[in-house]
PDB file of C-alpha atoms in Angstrom:
ATOM      1  CA  MET A 564     110.854 119.867  83.592  1.00  0.00           C
ATOM      2  CA  SER A 565     107.687 118.241  82.288  1.00  0.00           C
ATOM      3  CA  ILE A 566     105.384 116.334  85.003  1.00  0.00           C
ATOM      4  CA  GLN A 567     105.581 112.563  84.876  1.00  0.00           C
ATOM      5  CA  LYS A 568     104.150 109.451  87.136  1.00  0.00           C
ATOM      6  CA  LEU A 569     106.344 107.384  89.264  1.00  0.00           C
ATOM      7  CA  SER A 570     107.134 103.272  88.394  1.00  0.00           C
ATOM      8  CA  GLN A 571     105.853 101.597  90.948  1.00  0.00           C
ATOM      9  CA  ASP A 572     109.607 100.942  91.836  1.00  0.00           C
ATOM     10  CA  VAL A 573     109.802 103.970  93.010  1.00  0.00           C
ATOM     11  CA  VAL A 574     107.740 104.591  94.236  1.00  0.00           C
ATOM     12  CA  ASN A 575     108.041 101.512  96.406  1.00  0.00           C
ATOM     13  CA  GLN A 576     111.458 101.789  96.869  1.00  0.00           C
ATOM     14  CA  ILE A 577     110.803 105.967  98.519  1.00  0.00           C
ATOM     15  CA  SER A 578     107.704 104.271 100.871  1.00  0.00           C
ATOM     16  CA  ALA A 579     110.902 102.190 102.254  1.00  0.00           C
ATOM     17  CA  GLY A 580     113.024 105.164 103.258  1.00  0.00           C
ATOM     18  CA  GLU A 581     110.418 106.657 105.128  1.00  0.00           C
ATOM     19  CA  VAL A 582     108.742 103.478 107.288  1.00  0.00           C
ATOM     20  CA  VAL A 583     113.094 102.080 107.124  1.00  0.00           C
ATOM     21  CA  GLU A 584     115.046 104.519 107.855  1.00  0.00           C
ATOM     22  CA  ARG A 585     117.895 102.363 109.684  1.00  0.00           C
ATOM     23  CA  PRO A 586     117.684  98.476 110.605  1.00  0.00           C
ATOM     24  CA  ALA A 587     116.435  99.274 114.319  1.00  0.00           C
ATOM     25  CA  HIS A 588     112.952  99.899 112.859  1.00  0.00           C
ATOM     26  CA  LEU A 589     112.330  96.676 110.789  1.00  0.00           C
ATOM     27  CA  VAL A 590     112.877  95.154 113.653  1.00  0.00           C
ATOM     28  CA  LYS A 591     110.749  96.495 114.936  1.00  0.00           C
ATOM     29  CA  GLU A 592     108.074  96.348 112.843  1.00  0.00           C
ATOM     30  CA  LEU A 593     108.860  93.310 112.585  1.00  0.00           C
ATOM     31  CA  VAL A 594     108.741  92.099 115.961  1.00  0.00           C
ATOM     32  CA  GLU A 595     105.488  94.391 115.957  1.00  0.00           C
ATOM     33  CA  ASN A 596     103.740  91.950 114.033  1.00  0.00           C
ATOM     34  CA  CYS A 597     105.437  88.650 115.781  1.00  0.00           C
ATOM     35  CA  ILE A 598     103.194  90.390 118.818  1.00  0.00           C
ATOM     36  CA  ASP A 599      99.969  90.598 116.633  1.00  0.00           C
ATOM     37  CA  ALA A 600     100.332  87.619 116.040  1.00  0.00           C
ATOM     38  CA  SER A 601     100.144  86.483 119.157  1.00  0.00           C
ATOM     39  CA  SER A 602     104.098  84.522 119.291  1.00  0.00           C
ATOM     40  CA  THR A 603     104.495  83.073 122.975  1.00  0.00           C
ATOM     41  CA  LEU A 604     108.572  83.138 121.560  1.00  0.00           C
ATOM     42  CA  ILE A 605     110.363  85.924 119.010  1.00  0.00           C
ATOM     43  CA  HIS A 606     114.344  84.602 118.277  1.00  0.00           C
ATOM     44  CA  VAL A 607     116.167  87.695 116.527  1.00  0.00           C
ATOM     45  CA  GLU A 608     119.187  87.141 114.560  1.00  0.00           C
ATOM     46  CA  VAL A 609     121.195  89.607 112.739  1.00  0.00           C
ATOM     47  CA  ALA A 610     124.470  89.733 111.171  1.00  0.00           C
ATOM     48  CA  ALA A 611     126.616  92.599 109.947  1.00  0.00           C
ATOM     49  CA  GLY A 612     124.987  96.069 111.456  1.00  0.00           C
ATOM     50  CA  GLY A 613     121.237  94.332 110.402  1.00  0.00           C
ATOM     51  CA  ARG A 614     122.067  94.754 107.127  1.00  0.00           C
ATOM     52  CA  PHE A 615     121.325  90.564 107.098  1.00  0.00           C
ATOM     53  CA  ILE A 616     117.762  90.128 109.477  1.00  0.00           C
ATOM     54  CA  ARG A 617     115.718  87.201 110.518  1.00  0.00           C
ATOM     55  CA  VAL A 618     113.065  87.092 112.502  1.00  0.00           C
ATOM     56  CA  MET A 619     111.240  83.600 113.653  1.00  0.00           C
ATOM     57  CA  ASP A 620     108.055  83.217 115.697  1.00  0.00           C
ATOM     58  CA  ASP A 621     105.330  80.629 116.767  1.00  0.00           C
ATOM     59  CA  GLY A 622     102.877  82.530 115.711  1.00  0.00           C
ATOM     60  CA  THR A 623      99.895  82.800 113.818  1.00  0.00           C
ATOM     61  CA  GLY A 624     101.031  82.790 110.612  1.00  0.00           C
ATOM     62  CA  ILE A 625     100.489  83.829 107.482  1.00  0.00           C
ATOM     63  CA  LYS A 626      98.023  81.574 105.068  1.00  0.00           C
ATOM     64  CA  LYS A 627      99.555  79.692 102.024  1.00  0.00           C
ATOM     65  CA  GLU A 628      97.070  82.019 100.153  1.00  0.00           C
ATOM     66  CA  GLU A 629      98.155  85.631 101.530  1.00  0.00           C
ATOM     67  CA  LEU A 630     102.014  84.604 101.587  1.00  0.00           C
ATOM     68  CA  GLU A 631     102.240  87.588  98.104  1.00  0.00           C
ATOM     69  CA  LEU A 632      99.535  90.147  99.542  1.00  0.00           C
ATOM     70  CA  ALA A 633     101.398  89.714 102.499  1.00  0.00           C
ATOM     71  CA  LEU A 634     104.457  91.707 100.875  1.00  0.00           C
ATOM     72  CA  THR A 635     102.202  94.099  99.121  1.00  0.00           C
ATOM     73  CA  ARG A 636     101.231  98.319 100.133  1.00  0.00           C
ATOM     74  CA  HIS A 637      98.581  98.326 102.283  1.00  0.00           C
ATOM     75  CA  ALA A 638      97.213  94.899 102.261  1.00  0.00           C
ATOM     76  CA  THR A 639      96.451  93.996 106.475  1.00  0.00           C
ATOM     77  CA  SER A 640      94.438  92.088 108.809  1.00  0.00           C
ATOM     78  CA  LYS A 641      94.856  94.839 111.126  1.00  0.00           C
ATOM     79  CA  ILE A 642      91.498  96.963 109.860  1.00  0.00           C
ATOM     80  CA  SER A 643      89.613  96.662 107.361  1.00  0.00           C
ATOM     81  CA  LYS A 644      87.107  99.994 107.641  1.00  0.00           C
ATOM     82  CA  THR A 645      87.438 103.510 108.010  1.00  0.00           C
ATOM     83  CA  ASP A 646      85.796 103.166 112.115  1.00  0.00           C
ATOM     84  CA  ASP A 647      88.763 100.357 112.851  1.00  0.00           C
ATOM     85  CA  LEU A 648      91.601 103.174 112.691  1.00  0.00           C
ATOM     86  CA  TRP A 649      89.619 104.456 115.856  1.00  0.00           C
ATOM     87  CA  ALA A 650      90.183 101.436 117.426  1.00  0.00           C
ATOM     88  CA  LEU A 651      93.839 100.136 116.618  1.00  0.00           C
ATOM     89  CA  ASN A 652      94.839  97.413 119.516  1.00  0.00           C
ATOM     90  CA  THR A 653      97.500  96.269 116.905  1.00  0.00           C
ATOM     91  CA  PHE A 654     100.624  97.885 115.641  1.00  0.00           C
ATOM     92  CA  GLY A 655     101.554  98.457 111.968  1.00  0.00           C
ATOM     93  CA  PHE A 656      97.915  97.937 111.210  1.00  0.00           C
ATOM     94  CA  ARG A 657      98.898 100.382 107.793  1.00  0.00           C
ATOM     95  CA  GLY A 658     100.417  97.160 105.734  1.00  0.00           C
ATOM     96  CA  GLU A 659     103.818  98.808 105.169  1.00  0.00           C
ATOM     97  CA  ALA A 660     106.749  97.193 106.425  1.00  0.00           C
ATOM     98  CA  LEU A 661     107.462  93.674 104.783  1.00  0.00           C
ATOM     99  CA  ALA A 662     106.346  95.928 101.741  1.00  0.00           C
ATOM    100  CA  SER A 663     108.755  98.441 101.663  1.00  0.00           C
ATOM    101  CA  ALA A 664     111.344  95.819 103.179  1.00  0.00           C
ATOM    102  CA  ALA A 665     110.733  94.045 100.616  1.00  0.00           C
ATOM    103  CA  ALA A 666     111.375  96.924  97.898  1.00  0.00           C
ATOM    104  CA  VAL A 667     114.665  97.961  99.123  1.00  0.00           C
ATOM    105  CA  SER A 668     116.173  93.810 100.808  1.00  0.00           C
ATOM    106  CA  GLN A 669     116.409  90.034  99.334  1.00  0.00           C
ATOM    107  CA  LEU A 670     113.397  88.907 101.578  1.00  0.00           C
ATOM    108  CA  THR A 671     112.115  85.209 102.776  1.00  0.00           C
ATOM    109  CA  LEU A 672     109.307  85.033 103.923  1.00  0.00           C
ATOM    110  CA  ILE A 673     108.740  81.338 105.206  1.00  0.00           C
ATOM    111  CA  SER A 674     104.738  80.697 107.393  1.00  0.00           C
ATOM    112  CA  LYS A 675     103.114  77.769 108.605  1.00  0.00           C
ATOM    113  CA  GLN A 676      98.888  78.167 110.481  1.00  0.00           C
ATOM    114  CA  LYS A 677      98.669  75.156 112.907  1.00  0.00           C
ATOM    115  CA  ASP A 678      95.652  73.544 110.909  1.00  0.00           C
ATOM    116  CA  GLU A 679      97.738  73.146 107.610  1.00  0.00           C
ATOM    117  CA  LYS A 680     100.224  70.259 107.037  1.00  0.00           C
ATOM    118  CA  GLU A 681     103.216  71.431 105.338  1.00  0.00           C
ATOM    119  CA  ALA A 682     104.805  74.979 105.291  1.00  0.00           C
ATOM    120  CA  TYR A 683     105.280  77.657 102.306  1.00  0.00           C
ATOM    121  CA  GLN A 684     107.909  79.940 101.280  1.00  0.00           C
ATOM    122  CA  ILE A 685     107.366  83.265  99.319  1.00  0.00           C
ATOM    123  CA  HIS A 686     110.582  85.443  97.789  1.00  0.00           C
ATOM    124  CA  SER A 687     111.330  89.104  96.945  1.00  0.00           C
ATOM    125  CA  ARG A 688     114.830  90.142  95.762  1.00  0.00           C
ATOM    126  CA  PHE A 689     114.281  94.458  95.348  1.00  0.00           C
ATOM    127  CA  GLY A 690     110.125  93.531  94.988  1.00  0.00           C
ATOM    128  CA  GLN A 691     110.380  91.084  92.033  1.00  0.00           C
ATOM    129  CA  LEU A 692     108.318  87.907  94.208  1.00  0.00           C
ATOM    130  CA  THR A 693     108.581  84.077  93.399  1.00  0.00           C
ATOM    131  CA  GLU A 694     106.597  82.122  92.731  1.00  0.00           C
ATOM    132  CA  ILE A 695     105.285  80.491  96.259  1.00  0.00           C
ATOM    133  CA  ASN A 696     107.118  77.209  97.150  1.00  0.00           C
ATOM    134  CA  LEU A 697     106.949  74.787  99.857  1.00  0.00           C
ATOM    135  CA  ALA A 698     109.799  75.026 102.496  1.00  0.00           C
ATOM    136  CA  HIS A 699     110.685  73.364 106.140  1.00  0.00           C
ATOM    137  CA  ARG A 700     109.030  74.620 109.036  1.00  0.00           C
ATOM    138  CA  ASN A 701     107.292  74.296 112.649  1.00  0.00           C
ATOM    139  CA  LEU A 702     104.744  76.311 113.362  1.00  0.00           C
ATOM    140  CA  GLY A 703     104.746  79.983 113.319  1.00  0.00           C
ATOM    141  CA  THR A 704     106.047  82.707 110.421  1.00  0.00           C
ATOM    142  CA  GLU A 705     109.319  83.150 109.615  1.00  0.00           C
ATOM    143  CA  ILE A 706     111.376  85.705 108.032  1.00  0.00           C
ATOM    144  CA  LYS A 707     114.553  86.256 106.664  1.00  0.00           C
ATOM    145  CA  ILE A 708     115.890  89.659 105.143  1.00  0.00           C
ATOM    146  CA  GLU A 709     119.996  90.058 102.684  1.00  0.00           C
ATOM    147  CA  GLU A 710     120.801  92.479 101.325  1.00  0.00           C
ATOM    148  CA  LEU A 711     119.341  95.224 102.928  1.00  0.00           C
ATOM    149  CA  PHE A 712     119.200  98.944 100.707  1.00  0.00           C
ATOM    150  CA  GLU A 713     121.615  97.339  98.250  1.00  0.00           C
ATOM    151  CA  ASN A 714     119.530  98.763  95.654  1.00  0.00           C
ATOM    152  CA  VAL A 715     119.402 102.336  97.697  1.00  0.00           C
ATOM    153  CA  PRO A 716     123.243 103.003  97.863  1.00  0.00           C
ATOM    154  CA  ALA A 717     121.813 106.543  99.288  1.00  0.00           C
ATOM    155  CA  ARG A 718     120.290 105.129 102.258  1.00  0.00           C
ATOM    156  CA  LEU A 719     123.369 102.603 103.071  1.00  0.00           C
ATOM    157  CA  LYS A 720     125.238 106.653 103.110  1.00  0.00           C
ATOM    158  CA  PHE A 721     123.031 106.866 105.365  1.00  0.00           C
ATOM    159  CA  LEU A 722     123.816 103.382 108.263  1.00  0.00           C
ATOM    160  CA  LYS A 723     125.887 104.120 110.771  1.00  0.00           C
ATOM    161  CA  SER A 724     129.225 101.649 111.987  1.00  0.00           C
ATOM    162  CA  ASP A 725     127.446  98.069 112.238  1.00  0.00           C
ATOM    163  CA  ALA A 726     128.119  98.732 116.378  1.00  0.00           C
ATOM    164  CA  ALA A 727     126.186 101.732 115.433  1.00  0.00           C
ATOM    165  CA  GLU A 728     123.577  99.823 114.269  1.00  0.00           C
ATOM    166  CA  PHE A 729     123.571  97.449 115.546  1.00  0.00           C
ATOM    167  CA  SER A 730     122.950  99.148 120.009  1.00  0.00           C
ATOM    168  CA  GLN A 731     119.656 100.798 117.839  1.00  0.00           C
ATOM    169  CA  ILE A 732     118.872  97.277 117.207  1.00  0.00           C
ATOM    170  CA  LYS A 733     119.443  95.638 121.169  1.00  0.00           C
ATOM    171  CA  ASN A 734     117.782  99.020 122.824  1.00  0.00           C
ATOM    172  CA  ALA A 735     114.552  98.287 119.774  1.00  0.00           C
ATOM    173  CA  ILE A 736     114.224  94.718 121.356  1.00  0.00           C
ATOM    174  CA  LYS A 737     115.200  95.771 125.056  1.00  0.00           C
ATOM    175  CA  ALA A 738     112.128  98.290 124.256  1.00  0.00           C
ATOM    176  CA  MET A 739     109.575  95.030 123.392  1.00  0.00           C
ATOM    177  CA  ALA A 740     110.498  92.729 125.734  1.00  0.00           C
ATOM    178  CA  LEU A 741     110.150  94.618 128.234  1.00  0.00           C
ATOM    179  CA  ALA A 742     106.501  96.486 127.866  1.00  0.00           C
ATOM    180  CA  ASN A 743     105.742  92.380 127.158  1.00  0.00           C
ATOM    181  CA  PRO A 744     107.224  90.284 129.098  1.00  0.00           C
ATOM    182  CA  GLN A 745     104.994  86.727 128.497  1.00  0.00           C
ATOM    183  CA  ILE A 746     107.193  86.476 126.089  1.00  0.00           C
ATOM    184  CA  GLU A 747     110.125  84.934 125.205  1.00  0.00           C
ATOM    185  CA  PHE A 748     112.796  87.398 123.032  1.00  0.00           C
ATOM    186  CA  LYS A 749     116.090  86.327 122.019  1.00  0.00           C
ATOM    187  CA  LEU A 750     118.762  88.429 120.110  1.00  0.00           C
ATOM    188  CA  THR A 751     122.076  86.793 118.945  1.00  0.00           C
ATOM    189  CA  ASN A 752     124.415  89.450 116.317  1.00  0.00           C
ATOM    190  CA  ALA A 753     126.514  87.363 114.220  1.00  0.00           C
ATOM    191  CA  GLY A 754     126.366  84.425 115.689  1.00  0.00           C
ATOM    192  CA  LYS A 755     126.882  85.468 119.677  1.00  0.00           C
ATOM    193  CA  LEU A 756     123.977  85.884 121.867  1.00  0.00           C
ATOM    194  CA  GLU A 757     123.225  88.869 123.833  1.00  0.00           C
ATOM    195  CA  LEU A 758     120.310  89.025 124.808  1.00  0.00           C
ATOM    196  CA  PHE A 759     117.844  86.956 125.909  1.00  0.00           C
ATOM    197  CA  TYR A 760     114.728  86.862 127.924  1.00  0.00           C
ATOM    198  CA  ALA A 761     112.397  84.048 129.516  1.00  0.00           C
ATOM    199  CA  ARG A 762     108.805  84.300 129.657  1.00  0.00           C
ATOM    200  CA  LYS A 763     108.255  86.107 132.916  1.00  0.00           C
ATOM    201  CA  ASN A 764     104.779  85.274 134.557  1.00  0.00           C
ATOM    202  CA  GLN A 765     105.170  89.275 136.112  1.00  0.00           C
ATOM    203  CA  HIS A 766     105.957  92.258 134.955  1.00  0.00           C
ATOM    204  CA  ILE A 767     108.194  93.319 137.478  1.00  0.00           C
ATOM    205  CA  ASP A 768     110.247  89.793 137.200  1.00  0.00           C
ATOM    206  CA  ARG A 769     111.125  91.118 133.087  1.00  0.00           C
ATOM    207  CA  ILE A 770     111.389  94.255 134.621  1.00  0.00           C
ATOM    208  CA  ARG A 771     114.476  93.758 136.701  1.00  0.00           C
ATOM    209  CA  GLU A 772     115.640  91.401 134.136  1.00  0.00           C
ATOM    210  CA  VAL A 773     115.625  94.049 131.370  1.00  0.00           C
ATOM    211  CA  LEU A 774     116.768  97.478 133.569  1.00  0.00           C
ATOM    212  CA  GLU A 775     119.538  95.046 135.569  1.00  0.00           C
ATOM    213  CA  ASN A 776     118.274  96.587 138.708  1.00  0.00           C
ATOM    214  CA  PRO A 777     117.205  93.379 141.213  1.00  0.00           C
ATOM    215  CA  LYS A 778     116.100  96.187 143.998  1.00  0.00           C
ATOM    216  CA  MET A 779     113.218  97.593 141.298  1.00  0.00           C
ATOM    217  CA  PHE A 780     109.423  96.987 143.628  1.00  0.00           C
ATOM    218  CA  GLU A 781     105.937  97.344 142.414  1.00  0.00           C
ATOM    219  CA  ASN A 782     103.693  99.271 144.213  1.00  0.00           C
ATOM    220  CA  GLU A 783     100.158  99.812 143.494  1.00  0.00           C
ATOM    221  CA  ASN A 784      97.396 102.998 144.426  1.00  0.00           C
ATOM    222  CA  GLN A 785      93.658 103.356 144.318  1.00  0.00           C
ATOM    223  CA  ARG A 786      92.049 106.389 144.637  1.00  0.00           C
ATOM    224  CA  GLU A 787      88.365 105.778 144.347  1.00  0.00           C
ATOM    225  CA  SER A 788      87.938 104.081 140.616  1.00  0.00           C
ATOM    226  CA  TYR A 789      91.623 104.962 140.107  1.00  0.00           C
ATOM    227  CA  VAL A 790      94.170 101.968 140.188  1.00  0.00           C
ATOM    228  CA  THR A 791      97.835 103.117 139.359  1.00  0.00           C
ATOM    229  CA  LYS A 792     101.019 101.870 139.871  1.00  0.00           C
TER     230      LYS A 792
END
């Protein structure tokens, strides 16, 4: 057996398997990007157990000239030098989520920044990118994933039922909504509204809503210079 260098397509699919093990992991990565983009609303639509995913936000958006770069491995706006690794305050700093998703799905990325007059889009068919074209969208970014894992049948075999996969997606959204009360979250499954959390000024209000327990209360203690809640 001889040693050979793997093709880029194979490398991308292997990387995708490491980053995106199941639809819920992909939803988590995409929503974390929305949070990093200073979004105040994040809407997620899924179907077929997460083999179809659409994530929309009203964040800062992506420049037209950076759309193709956004779908490239190890391309990120979140770090630029080694020292940044010791002062992380964002998610997804490795810059692999979008590239990994693009390698194992049909992905459409649409974005519009505040200072741009038009929105632009780029499409990836299992890693093969199209040219950038004009699109229709308000401020923010929309990512649509279709036919997830269609080109990696072995990965499809590991997926559970649609209901089980959706349950994992729902739990992921709940966890992120719990930690980010300043953001509006909406989740629909096959067109049915499953979760809706309006923005909250007080964290305790979001906690009560997500945990479905109105009797939750907040307590604060201080000892010397330490404050705990």
